XYZ file of C-alpha atoms in Angstrom:
645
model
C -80.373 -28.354 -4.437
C -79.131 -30.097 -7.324
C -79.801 -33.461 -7.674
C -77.336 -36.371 -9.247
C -79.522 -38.326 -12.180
C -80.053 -41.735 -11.597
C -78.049 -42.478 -14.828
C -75.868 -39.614 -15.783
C -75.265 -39.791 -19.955
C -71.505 -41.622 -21.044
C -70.144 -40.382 -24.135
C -69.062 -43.753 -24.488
C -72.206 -46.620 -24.311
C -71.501 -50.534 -23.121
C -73.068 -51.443 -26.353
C -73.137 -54.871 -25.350
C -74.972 -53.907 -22.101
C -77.473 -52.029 -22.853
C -78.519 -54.709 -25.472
C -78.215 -57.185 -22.147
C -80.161 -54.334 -20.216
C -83.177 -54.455 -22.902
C -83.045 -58.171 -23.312
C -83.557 -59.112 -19.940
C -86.469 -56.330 -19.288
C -88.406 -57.995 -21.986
C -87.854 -61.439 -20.754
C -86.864 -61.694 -17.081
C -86.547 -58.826 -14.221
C -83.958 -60.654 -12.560
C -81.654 -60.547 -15.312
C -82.369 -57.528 -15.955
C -81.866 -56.443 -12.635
C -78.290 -57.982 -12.922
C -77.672 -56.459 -16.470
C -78.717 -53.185 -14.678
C -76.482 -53.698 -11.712
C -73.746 -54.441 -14.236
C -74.269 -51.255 -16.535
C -74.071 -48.801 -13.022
C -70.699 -50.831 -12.278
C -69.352 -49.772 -15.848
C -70.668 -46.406 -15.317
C -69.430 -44.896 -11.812
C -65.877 -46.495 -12.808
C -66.118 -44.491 -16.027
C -63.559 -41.117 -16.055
C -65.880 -38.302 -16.703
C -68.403 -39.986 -13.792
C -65.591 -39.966 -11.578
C -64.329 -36.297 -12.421
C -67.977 -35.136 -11.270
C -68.862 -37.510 -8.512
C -65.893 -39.065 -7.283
C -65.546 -42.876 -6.614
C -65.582 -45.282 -3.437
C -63.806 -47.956 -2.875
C -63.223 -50.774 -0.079
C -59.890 -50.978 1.824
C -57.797 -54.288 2.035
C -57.927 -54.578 6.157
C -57.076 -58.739 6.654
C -59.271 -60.314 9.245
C -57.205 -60.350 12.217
C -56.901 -56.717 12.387
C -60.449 -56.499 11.906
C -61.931 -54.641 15.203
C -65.265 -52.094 16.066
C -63.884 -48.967 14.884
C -65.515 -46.540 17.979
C -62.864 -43.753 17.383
C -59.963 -42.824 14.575
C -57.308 -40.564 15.196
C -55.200 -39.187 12.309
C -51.434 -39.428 13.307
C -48.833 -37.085 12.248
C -47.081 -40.034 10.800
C -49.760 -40.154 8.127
C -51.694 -43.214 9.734
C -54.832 -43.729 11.229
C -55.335 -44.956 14.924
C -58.357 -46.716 14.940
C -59.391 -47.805 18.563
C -62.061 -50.509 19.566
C -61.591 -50.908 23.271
C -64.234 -53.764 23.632
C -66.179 -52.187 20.923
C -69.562 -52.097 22.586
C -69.097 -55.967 22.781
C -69.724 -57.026 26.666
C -68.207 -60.405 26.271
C -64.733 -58.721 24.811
C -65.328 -56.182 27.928
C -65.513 -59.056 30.579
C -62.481 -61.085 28.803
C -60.730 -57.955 29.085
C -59.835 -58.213 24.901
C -59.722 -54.533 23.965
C -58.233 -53.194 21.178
C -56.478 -50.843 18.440
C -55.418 -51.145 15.185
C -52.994 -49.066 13.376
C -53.440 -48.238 9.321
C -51.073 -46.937 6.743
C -53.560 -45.807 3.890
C -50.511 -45.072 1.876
C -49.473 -48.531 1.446
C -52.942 -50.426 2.977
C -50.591 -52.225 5.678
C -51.992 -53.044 9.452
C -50.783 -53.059 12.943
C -52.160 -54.311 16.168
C -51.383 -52.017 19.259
C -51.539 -53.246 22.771
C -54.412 -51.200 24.271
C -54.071 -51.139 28.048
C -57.732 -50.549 29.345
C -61.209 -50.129 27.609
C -61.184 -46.798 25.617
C -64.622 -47.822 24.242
C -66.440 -44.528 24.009
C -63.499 -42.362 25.723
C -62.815 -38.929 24.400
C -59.775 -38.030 22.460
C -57.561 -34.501 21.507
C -54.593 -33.848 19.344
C -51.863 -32.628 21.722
C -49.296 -29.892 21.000
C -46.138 -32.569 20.823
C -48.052 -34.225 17.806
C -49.144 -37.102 20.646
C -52.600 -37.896 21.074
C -54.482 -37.755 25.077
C -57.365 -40.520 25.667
C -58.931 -40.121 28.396
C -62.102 -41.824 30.025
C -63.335 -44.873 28.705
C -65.695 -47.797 30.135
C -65.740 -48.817 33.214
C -69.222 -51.065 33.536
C -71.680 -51.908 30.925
C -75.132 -51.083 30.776
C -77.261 -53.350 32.583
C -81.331 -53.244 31.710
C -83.775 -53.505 34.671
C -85.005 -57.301 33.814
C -81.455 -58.183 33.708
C -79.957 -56.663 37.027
C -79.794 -59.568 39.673
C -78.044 -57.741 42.505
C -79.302 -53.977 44.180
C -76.561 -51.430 44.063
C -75.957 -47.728 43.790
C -73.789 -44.990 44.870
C -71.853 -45.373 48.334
C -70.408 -42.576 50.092
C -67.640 -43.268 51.890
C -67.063 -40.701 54.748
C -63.628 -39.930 56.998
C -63.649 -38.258 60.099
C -60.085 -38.640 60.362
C -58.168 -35.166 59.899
C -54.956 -36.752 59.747
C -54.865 -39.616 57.664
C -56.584 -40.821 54.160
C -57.689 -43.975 53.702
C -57.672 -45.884 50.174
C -60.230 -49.020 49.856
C -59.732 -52.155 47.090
C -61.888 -53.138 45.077
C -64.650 -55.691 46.645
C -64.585 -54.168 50.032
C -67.692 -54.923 52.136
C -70.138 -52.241 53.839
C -72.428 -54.164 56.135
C -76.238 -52.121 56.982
C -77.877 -52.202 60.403
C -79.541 -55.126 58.800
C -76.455 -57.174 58.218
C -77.076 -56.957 54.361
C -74.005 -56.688 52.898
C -72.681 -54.733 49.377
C -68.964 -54.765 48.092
C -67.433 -51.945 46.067
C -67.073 -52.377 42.144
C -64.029 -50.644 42.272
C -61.084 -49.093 44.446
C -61.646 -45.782 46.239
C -59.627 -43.571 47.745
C -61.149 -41.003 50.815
C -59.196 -37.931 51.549
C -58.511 -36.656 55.110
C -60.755 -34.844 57.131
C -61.033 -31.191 56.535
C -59.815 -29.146 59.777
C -61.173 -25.288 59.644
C -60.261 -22.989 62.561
C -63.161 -21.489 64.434
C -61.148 -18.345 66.174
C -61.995 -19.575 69.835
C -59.127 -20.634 71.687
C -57.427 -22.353 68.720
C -60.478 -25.210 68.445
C -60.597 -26.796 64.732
C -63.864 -27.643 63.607
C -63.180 -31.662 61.824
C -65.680 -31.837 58.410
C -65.492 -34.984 57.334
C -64.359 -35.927 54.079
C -65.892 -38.054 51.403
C -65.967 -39.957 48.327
C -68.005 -42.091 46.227
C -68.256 -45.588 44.609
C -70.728 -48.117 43.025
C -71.936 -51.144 45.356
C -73.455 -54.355 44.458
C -75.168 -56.452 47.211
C -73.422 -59.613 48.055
C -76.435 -62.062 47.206
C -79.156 -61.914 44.409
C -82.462 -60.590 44.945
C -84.677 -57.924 46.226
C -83.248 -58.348 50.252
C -80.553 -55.748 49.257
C -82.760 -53.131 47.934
C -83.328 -49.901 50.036
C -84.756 -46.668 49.953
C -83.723 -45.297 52.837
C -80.550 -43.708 54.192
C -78.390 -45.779 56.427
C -74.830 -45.983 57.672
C -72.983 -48.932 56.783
C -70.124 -50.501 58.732
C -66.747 -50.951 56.876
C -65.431 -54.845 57.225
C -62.258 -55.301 57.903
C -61.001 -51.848 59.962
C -61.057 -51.401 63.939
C -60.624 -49.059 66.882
C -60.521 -45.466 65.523
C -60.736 -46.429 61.951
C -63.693 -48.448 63.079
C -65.462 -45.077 64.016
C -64.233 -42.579 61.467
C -64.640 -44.358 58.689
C -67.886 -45.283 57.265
C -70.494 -45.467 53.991
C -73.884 -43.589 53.612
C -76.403 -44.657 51.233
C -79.699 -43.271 50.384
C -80.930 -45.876 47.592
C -79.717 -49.321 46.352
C -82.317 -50.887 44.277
C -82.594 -53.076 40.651
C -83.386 -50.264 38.482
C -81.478 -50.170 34.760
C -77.922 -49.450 35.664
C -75.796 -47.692 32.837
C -72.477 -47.156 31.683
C -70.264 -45.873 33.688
C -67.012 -44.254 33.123
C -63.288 -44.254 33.964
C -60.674 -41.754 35.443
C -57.642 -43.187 33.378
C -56.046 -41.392 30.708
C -53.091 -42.198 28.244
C -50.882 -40.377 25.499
C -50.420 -42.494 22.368
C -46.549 -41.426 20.403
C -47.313 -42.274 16.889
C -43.226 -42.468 17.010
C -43.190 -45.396 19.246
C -46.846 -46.112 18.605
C -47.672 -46.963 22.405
C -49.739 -45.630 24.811
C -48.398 -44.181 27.770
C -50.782 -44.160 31.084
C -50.484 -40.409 32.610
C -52.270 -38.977 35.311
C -55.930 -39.337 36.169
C -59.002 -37.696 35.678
C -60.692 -36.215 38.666
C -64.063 -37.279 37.406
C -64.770 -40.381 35.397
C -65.906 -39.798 32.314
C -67.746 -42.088 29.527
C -69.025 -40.128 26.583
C -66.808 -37.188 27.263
C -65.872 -34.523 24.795
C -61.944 -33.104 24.729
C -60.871 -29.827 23.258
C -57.119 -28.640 22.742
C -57.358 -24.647 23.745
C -55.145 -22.265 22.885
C -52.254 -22.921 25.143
C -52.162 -26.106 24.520
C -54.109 -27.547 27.905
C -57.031 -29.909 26.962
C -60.640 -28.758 28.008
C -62.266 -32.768 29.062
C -65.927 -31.787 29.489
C -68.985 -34.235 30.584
C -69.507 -37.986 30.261
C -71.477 -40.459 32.503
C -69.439 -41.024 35.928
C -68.542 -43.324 37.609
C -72.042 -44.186 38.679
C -73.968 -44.022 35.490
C -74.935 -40.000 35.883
C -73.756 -37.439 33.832
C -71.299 -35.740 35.328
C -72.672 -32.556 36.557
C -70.806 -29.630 35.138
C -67.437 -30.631 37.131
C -64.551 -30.119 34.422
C -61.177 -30.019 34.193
C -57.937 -29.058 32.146
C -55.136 -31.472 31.445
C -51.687 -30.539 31.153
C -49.215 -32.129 28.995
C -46.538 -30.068 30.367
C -47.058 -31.752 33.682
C -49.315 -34.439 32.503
C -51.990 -33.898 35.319
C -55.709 -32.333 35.718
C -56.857 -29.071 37.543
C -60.317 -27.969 37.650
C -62.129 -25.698 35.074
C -65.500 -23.463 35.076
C -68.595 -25.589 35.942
C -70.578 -25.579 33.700
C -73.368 -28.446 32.340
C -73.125 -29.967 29.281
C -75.163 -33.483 27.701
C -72.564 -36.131 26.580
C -70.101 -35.560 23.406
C -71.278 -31.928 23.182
C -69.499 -30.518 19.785
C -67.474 -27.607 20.617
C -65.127 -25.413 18.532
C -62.583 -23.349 20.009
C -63.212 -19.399 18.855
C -61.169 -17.400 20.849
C -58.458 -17.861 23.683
C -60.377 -19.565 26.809
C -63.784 -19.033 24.457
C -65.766 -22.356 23.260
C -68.556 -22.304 20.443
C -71.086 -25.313 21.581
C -73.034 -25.759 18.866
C -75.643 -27.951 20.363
C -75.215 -30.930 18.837
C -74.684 -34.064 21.276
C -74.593 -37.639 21.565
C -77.094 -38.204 23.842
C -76.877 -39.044 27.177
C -78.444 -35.996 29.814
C -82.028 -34.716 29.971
C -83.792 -33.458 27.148
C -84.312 -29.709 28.748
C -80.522 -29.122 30.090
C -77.645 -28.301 28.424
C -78.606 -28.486 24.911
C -78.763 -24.827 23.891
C -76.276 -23.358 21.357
C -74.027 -20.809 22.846
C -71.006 -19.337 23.250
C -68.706 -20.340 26.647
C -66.360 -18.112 28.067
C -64.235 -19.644 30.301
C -62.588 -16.718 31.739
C -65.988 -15.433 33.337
C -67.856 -18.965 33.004
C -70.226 -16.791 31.267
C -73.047 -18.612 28.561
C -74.409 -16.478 25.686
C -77.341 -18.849 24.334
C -77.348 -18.219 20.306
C -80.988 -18.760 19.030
C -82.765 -18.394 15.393
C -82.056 -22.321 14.914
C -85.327 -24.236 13.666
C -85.610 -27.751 15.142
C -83.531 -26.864 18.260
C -85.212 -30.482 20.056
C -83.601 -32.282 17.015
C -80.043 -31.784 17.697
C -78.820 -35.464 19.143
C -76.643 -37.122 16.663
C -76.623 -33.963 14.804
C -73.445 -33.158 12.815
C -71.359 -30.067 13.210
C -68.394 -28.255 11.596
C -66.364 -25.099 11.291
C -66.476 -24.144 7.630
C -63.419 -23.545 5.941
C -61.661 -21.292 6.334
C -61.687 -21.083 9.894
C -61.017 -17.659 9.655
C -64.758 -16.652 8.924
C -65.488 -17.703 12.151
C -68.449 -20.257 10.383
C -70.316 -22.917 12.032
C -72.757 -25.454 10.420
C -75.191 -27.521 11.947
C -76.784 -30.331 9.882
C -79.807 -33.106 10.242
C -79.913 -34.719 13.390
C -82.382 -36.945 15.799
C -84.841 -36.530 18.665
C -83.215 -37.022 22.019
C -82.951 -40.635 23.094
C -84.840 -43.036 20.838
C -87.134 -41.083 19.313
C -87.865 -41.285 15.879
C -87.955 -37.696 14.927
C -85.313 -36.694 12.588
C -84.133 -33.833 10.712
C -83.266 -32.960 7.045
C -82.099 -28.952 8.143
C -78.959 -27.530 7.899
C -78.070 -23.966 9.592
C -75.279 -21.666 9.938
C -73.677 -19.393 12.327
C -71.702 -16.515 11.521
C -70.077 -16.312 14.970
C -68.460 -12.336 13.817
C -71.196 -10.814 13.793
C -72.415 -8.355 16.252
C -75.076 -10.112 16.944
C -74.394 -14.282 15.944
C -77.550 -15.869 15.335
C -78.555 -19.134 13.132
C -79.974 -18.731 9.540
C -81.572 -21.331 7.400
C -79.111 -23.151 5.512
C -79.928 -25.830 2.372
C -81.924 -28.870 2.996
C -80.335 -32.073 2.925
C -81.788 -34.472 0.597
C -83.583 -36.771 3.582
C -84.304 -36.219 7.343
C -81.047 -37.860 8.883
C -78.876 -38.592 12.210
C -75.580 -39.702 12.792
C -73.934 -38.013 9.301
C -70.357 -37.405 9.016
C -68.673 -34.388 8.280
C -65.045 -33.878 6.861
C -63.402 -30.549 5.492
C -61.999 -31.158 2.127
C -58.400 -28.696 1.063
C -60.498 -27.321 -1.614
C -62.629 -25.264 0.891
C -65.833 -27.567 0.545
C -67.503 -29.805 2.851
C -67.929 -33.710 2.177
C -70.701 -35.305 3.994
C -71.700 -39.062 4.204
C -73.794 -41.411 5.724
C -76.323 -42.061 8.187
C -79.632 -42.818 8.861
C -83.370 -41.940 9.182
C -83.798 -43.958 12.033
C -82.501 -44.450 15.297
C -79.435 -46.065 15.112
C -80.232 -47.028 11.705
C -83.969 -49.119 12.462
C -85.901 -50.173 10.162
C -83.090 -50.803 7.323
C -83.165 -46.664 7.110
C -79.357 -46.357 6.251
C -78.735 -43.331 3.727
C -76.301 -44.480 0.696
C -76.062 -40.917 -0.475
C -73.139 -38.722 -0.196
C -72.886 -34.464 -0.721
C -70.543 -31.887 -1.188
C -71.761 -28.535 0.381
C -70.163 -25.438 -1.060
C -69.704 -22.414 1.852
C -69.286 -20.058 -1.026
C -72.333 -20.853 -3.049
C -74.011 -22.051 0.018
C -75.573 -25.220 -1.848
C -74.831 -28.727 -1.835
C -73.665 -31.646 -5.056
C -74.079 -34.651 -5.189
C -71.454 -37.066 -4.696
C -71.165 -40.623 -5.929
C -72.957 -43.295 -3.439
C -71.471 -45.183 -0.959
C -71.631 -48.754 -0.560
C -71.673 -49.216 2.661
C -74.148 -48.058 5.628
C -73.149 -46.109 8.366
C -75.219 -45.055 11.497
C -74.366 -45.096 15.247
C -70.592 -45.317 16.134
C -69.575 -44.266 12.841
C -66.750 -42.036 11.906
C -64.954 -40.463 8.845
C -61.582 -39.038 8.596
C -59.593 -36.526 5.643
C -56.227 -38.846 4.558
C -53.057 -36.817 3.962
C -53.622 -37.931 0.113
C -57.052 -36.047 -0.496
C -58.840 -39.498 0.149
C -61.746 -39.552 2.606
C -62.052 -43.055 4.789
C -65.085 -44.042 6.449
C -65.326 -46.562 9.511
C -67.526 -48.459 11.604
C -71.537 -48.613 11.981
C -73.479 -50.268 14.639
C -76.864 -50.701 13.672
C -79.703 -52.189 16.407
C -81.297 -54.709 13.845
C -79.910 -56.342 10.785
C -83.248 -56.186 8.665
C -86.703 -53.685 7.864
C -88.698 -55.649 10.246
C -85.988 -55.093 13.357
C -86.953 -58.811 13.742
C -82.773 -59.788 13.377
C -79.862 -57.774 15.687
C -77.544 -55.921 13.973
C -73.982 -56.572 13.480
C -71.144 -53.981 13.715
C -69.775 -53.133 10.551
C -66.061 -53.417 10.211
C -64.928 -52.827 6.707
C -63.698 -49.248 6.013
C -65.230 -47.892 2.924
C -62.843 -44.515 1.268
C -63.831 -41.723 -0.737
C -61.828 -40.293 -3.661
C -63.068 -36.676 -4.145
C -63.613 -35.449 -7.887
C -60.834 -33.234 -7.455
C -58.222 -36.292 -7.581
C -59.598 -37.512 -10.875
C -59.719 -33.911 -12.785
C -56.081 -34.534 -14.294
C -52.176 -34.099 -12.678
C -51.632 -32.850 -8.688
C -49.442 -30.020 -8.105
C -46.279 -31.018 -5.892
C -45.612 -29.841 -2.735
C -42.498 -30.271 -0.351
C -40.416 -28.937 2.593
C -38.290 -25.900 1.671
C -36.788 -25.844 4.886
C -37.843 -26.186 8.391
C -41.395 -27.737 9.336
C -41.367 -26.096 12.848
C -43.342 -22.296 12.450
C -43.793 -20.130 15.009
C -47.166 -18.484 15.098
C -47.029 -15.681 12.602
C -43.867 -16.889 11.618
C -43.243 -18.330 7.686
C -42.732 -21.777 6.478
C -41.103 -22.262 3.090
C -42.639 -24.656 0.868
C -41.381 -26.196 -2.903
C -43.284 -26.504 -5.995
C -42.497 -27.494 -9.328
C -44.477 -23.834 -10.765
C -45.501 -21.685 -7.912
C -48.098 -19.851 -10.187
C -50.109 -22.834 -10.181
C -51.017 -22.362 -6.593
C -54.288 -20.484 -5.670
C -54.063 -20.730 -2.073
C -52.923 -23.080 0.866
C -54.332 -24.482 3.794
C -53.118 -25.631 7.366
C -55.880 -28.680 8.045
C -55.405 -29.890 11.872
C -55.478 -33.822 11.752
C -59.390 -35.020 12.605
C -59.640 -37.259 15.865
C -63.642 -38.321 15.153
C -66.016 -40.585 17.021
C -69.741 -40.605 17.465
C -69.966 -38.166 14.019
C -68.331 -35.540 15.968
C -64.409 -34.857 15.078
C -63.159 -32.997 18.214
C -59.622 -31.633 16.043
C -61.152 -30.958 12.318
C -60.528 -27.159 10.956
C -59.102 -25.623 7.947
C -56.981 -21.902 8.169
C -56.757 -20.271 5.188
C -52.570 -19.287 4.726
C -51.346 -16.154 3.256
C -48.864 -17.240 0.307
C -46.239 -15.345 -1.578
C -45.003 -17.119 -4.700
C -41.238 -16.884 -5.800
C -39.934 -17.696 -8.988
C -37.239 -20.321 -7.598
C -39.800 -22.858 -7.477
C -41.016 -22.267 -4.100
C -43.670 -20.080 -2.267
C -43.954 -19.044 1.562
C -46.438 -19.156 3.855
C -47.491 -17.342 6.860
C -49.239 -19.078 9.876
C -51.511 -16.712 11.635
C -49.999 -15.379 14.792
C -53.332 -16.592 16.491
C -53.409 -19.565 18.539
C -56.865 -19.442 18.866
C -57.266 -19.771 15.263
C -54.228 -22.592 14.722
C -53.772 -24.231 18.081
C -50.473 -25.778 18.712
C -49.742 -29.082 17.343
C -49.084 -30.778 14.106
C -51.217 -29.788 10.857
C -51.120 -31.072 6.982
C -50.062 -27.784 4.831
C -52.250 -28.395 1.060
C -51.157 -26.586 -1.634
C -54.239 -26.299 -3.864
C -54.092 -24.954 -7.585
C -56.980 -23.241 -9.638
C -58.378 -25.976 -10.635
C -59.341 -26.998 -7.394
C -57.190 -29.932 -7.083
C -55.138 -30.470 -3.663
C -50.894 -31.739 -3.674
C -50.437 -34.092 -1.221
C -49.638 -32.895 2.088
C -46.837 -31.743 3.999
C -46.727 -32.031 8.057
C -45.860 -28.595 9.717
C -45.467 -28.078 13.460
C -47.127 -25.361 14.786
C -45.478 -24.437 17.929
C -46.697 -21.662 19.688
């Protein structure tokens, strides 16, 4: 791989520092570490640096629209969602603060949006409307074992009543044999007994019903730990209800309790910029990854529950048509698994994760057919243990069917990390990984973004877990699918690790968000502190010269297969044009990113047509930014189409 020089030649020299530059080597290293500091300034702002490398720069966002940036959402409107919740900040979680912020990069103007529960670490998937679906979020924070002061666990709450369910609040006591007494950490609701015929005489045959919530004990201490299973009296119900209804629990103890999830889920209109609650999740879900399929349902797969467990293999569809859930295939995944849609009711899961789940389940590569709930496991990749954190994206154009794999961590904290990169050619007969280039350091938690010209920019990251041991990356590549190699690209300025995320602008720009290192220095002797400024990328493409134009010719709304008309100053100019679906990133995994390569036909009247694939596999319904790029390589601005099935 080629790498950048530390001091790329200017045809132009700061005479007057360079003389500063050798001064202050001869006399003092600080000054000369200034003069040097000064002379890199002049340089990467210089035309001919920026043409090659591109530039970074730091966005205006004023301080009271400052927030944790866990996930950002592209609108079609052309700005960015950027959603907090409580940011992986307990005390905002137990105030109930949570937040959003909404960003026009075209004019660098803010907007706070009312956020209605904690979306911290929900999932997120663009919808076919051009609305976005959030579902999941946090229900409890992680507690450490030192730090728990009451037993709890998971209550089952059993009805034996075939007629009637039963729904419980929030803080309702179970009492044990013992008279130790828990209260519930959040409503439940128990369904009706199940009656099943047994073909003698008409008799039913009652099974009761259940469900399941967290319990705390009442008082501190180690009296309300058990390990064994007991039936616990519900307070507050008598006679029948007395008898049918009742909790089982098999442990309640002070081990570490984790995150657990939420059932809620909301669409957010970028026209009225509001969320709207719609209806629940069957399973709660923290950590959960959602994927638009090709009909325009959402696929909401894994999370942690709403007891702290990963939520084992029970997923569901959602339905904007009806705005409800139904159940899908089971089938096991670890949390934020990346997938990419590659055929209709067929997922690609590349293997890279977030974290959460057991270091020997779930973590294979494959290919997911939801049809038969069949798994194909795709091997040949090296460091298959090193996946967590990973990144993961579907080359341009989607149409090659492409998927890359780069860096990655050890799962959980370990230290191992990664510098490999591999691809998967998911057309062939017989898709395996092969060895792609080496990245230029072992790292996790990189970010990913598909660029109109057909490349790949990637940013970021760090050697360590969640960034320890000051082991942040400043380095920045371009990776080439047709020459198969990576570029450099100009350093960032700010580091980015754990709940980071990076997003392509309708403009060409790249923005960067969030970080949220453990420790704040190389001995890991000072906590980290969440980085809110948002850090964006101008490709060398928008400093090689003039843009071509690009507008509407006519209707935005296409038809798969169907044509939309687009205007251009000189038609000839364009080499190609892409449909790029709006990214919705968090975690470095972007659950919406592709690129689909359109077929164009130029016309001399100053506009050119093109045709969307009559695949909705390949260009799922929903809104998408049509790029006009010329030979040159450099992108017009873009131009919102509505692909609409």
């Amino acid at each position: 791989m080629a790498q950048r020089p530390s001091r790329p030649t200017a045809r132009k020299t700061l005479l007057g520092v360079a003389a500063a530059v050798t001064l202050a080597a001869l006399n003092a290293p600080a000054v000369a570490g200034f003069a040097q500091d000064a002379y890199h300034r002049y340089e990467i702002n210089q035309p001919e640096y920026k043409a090659k490398y591109g530039h970074w720069a730091l966005a205006s966002l004023p301080e009271k629209y400052q927030l944790n940036s866990i996930h950002a959402i592209l609108l079609h409107t052309g700005k960015v969602l950027l959603i907090a919740g409580s940011g992986n900040n307990v005390k905002l979680f137990e105030g109930g603060a949570f937040k959003s912020t909404l960003w026009d990069p075209s004019t660098d103007t803010f907007k706070k949006i009312d956020t209605p529960n904690d979306m911290f670490c929900a999932g997120h998937a663009q919808l076919p409307d051009g609305k976005v679906l959030i579902a999941g979020g946090t229900a409890r924070y992680e507690v450490l074992k030192g730090d728990v002061k009451r037993a709890g666990g998971a209550m089952l709450v059993k009805n034996e009543n075939p007629d009637r369910a039963h729904t419980f609040p929030k803080g309702t006591v179970f009492r044990a044999p013992s008279g130790v007494e828990y209260r519930s950490q959040f409503s439940v609701r128990v369904p009706a007994a199940k009656k099943v015929p047994t073909g003698q005489g008409g008799n039913v045959k009652v099974t009761a019903s259940e469900a399941r919530v967290f319990v705390e004990a009442a008082d501190k201490g180690p009296l309300g730990m058990t390990n064994t299973t007991e039936q616990y009296a519900i307070q507050g119900l008598k006679g029948e209800d007395a008898d049918n209804l009742y909790g089982i629990a098999n442990k309640l103890g002070l081990d570490k309790k984790d995150f657990q999830g939420i059932k809620d889920a909301y669409e957010f209109d970028p026209v009225t910029e509001k969320y709207t609650r719609v209806g629940s999740m069957r399973e709660a879900r923290w950590y959960p990854t959602l994927t638009t399929l090709s009909d325009g349902r959402v696929l909401a797969v894994s999370g942690l529950d709403d007891i702290g467990q990963v939520v084992p293999g029970k997923n569901e569809v959602y339905d904007p048509r009806t705005q409800t859930w139904s159940p899908a295939p089971t089938r096991y995944f670890p949390t934020y698994p990346s997938f990419f849609l590659t055929g209709r009711r067929k997922i690609f899961y590349s293997g890279s994760n977030a974290g959460y789940g057991p270091a020997g389940k779930g973590r294979k590569p494959g290919l997911w057919d939801l049809r038969s709930n069949t798994f194909t496991p795709i091997g040949g990749l090296k460091d298959p243990d090193i996946l967590e954190t990973s990144s993961s994206v579907l080359l341009p154009p989607a149409q090659d069917k492409k998927v890359m794999v780069l860096g990655g961590g050890g799962v959980g904290e370990s230290p191992a990390a990664t510098s490999r990169t591999a691809i998967v050619d998911l057309d062939a007969e017989h898709p395996a990984f092969t060895a792609g280039p080496r990245l230029p350091k072992s790292i996790r938690y990189l970010n990913s973004v598909i660029l109109p010209d057909d490349t790949v920019f990637t940013t970021g990251g760090s050697r360590g877990y969640r960034g320890k041991g000051a082991s942040d990356i400043l380095k920045s590549q371009i990776y080439d699918p047709h020459k198969n190699t990576f570029a450099p690209a100009a350093d960032p300025t700010v580091g980015r690790n754990y709940h980071s995320e990076a997003l392509l602008l309708p403009d060409g720009r790249v923005a960067v968000f969030g970080s949220d290192p453990l420790f704040a220095d190389r001995a890991d002797s000072r906590a980290g502190r969440f980085e809110q400024r948002v850090e964006v990328f101008s490709p060398p493409y928008l400093h090689r010269g003039d843009r071509p134009d690009l507008a509407p010719g006519g209707r935005t709304d296409v038809e798969h297969g169907g044509e939309v008309v687009l205007r251009t100053a000189d038609p000839a100019r364009i080499s190609r044009v892409r449909l790029i679906r709006p990214g919705s990133a968090t975690h470095v995994t972007d659950f919406d990113q592709r690129s689909v390569a359109l077929d164009i036909t130029r016309r001399g009247n100053g506009t050119l047509t093109a045709r969307v694939p009559n695949d909705a596999a390949l260009v799922p319904p929903g809104r998408y930014m049509a790029v006009a790029v010329d030979t040159r390589g450099v992108p017009s601005r873009a131009v919102w189409i509505h692909a609409s099935g």
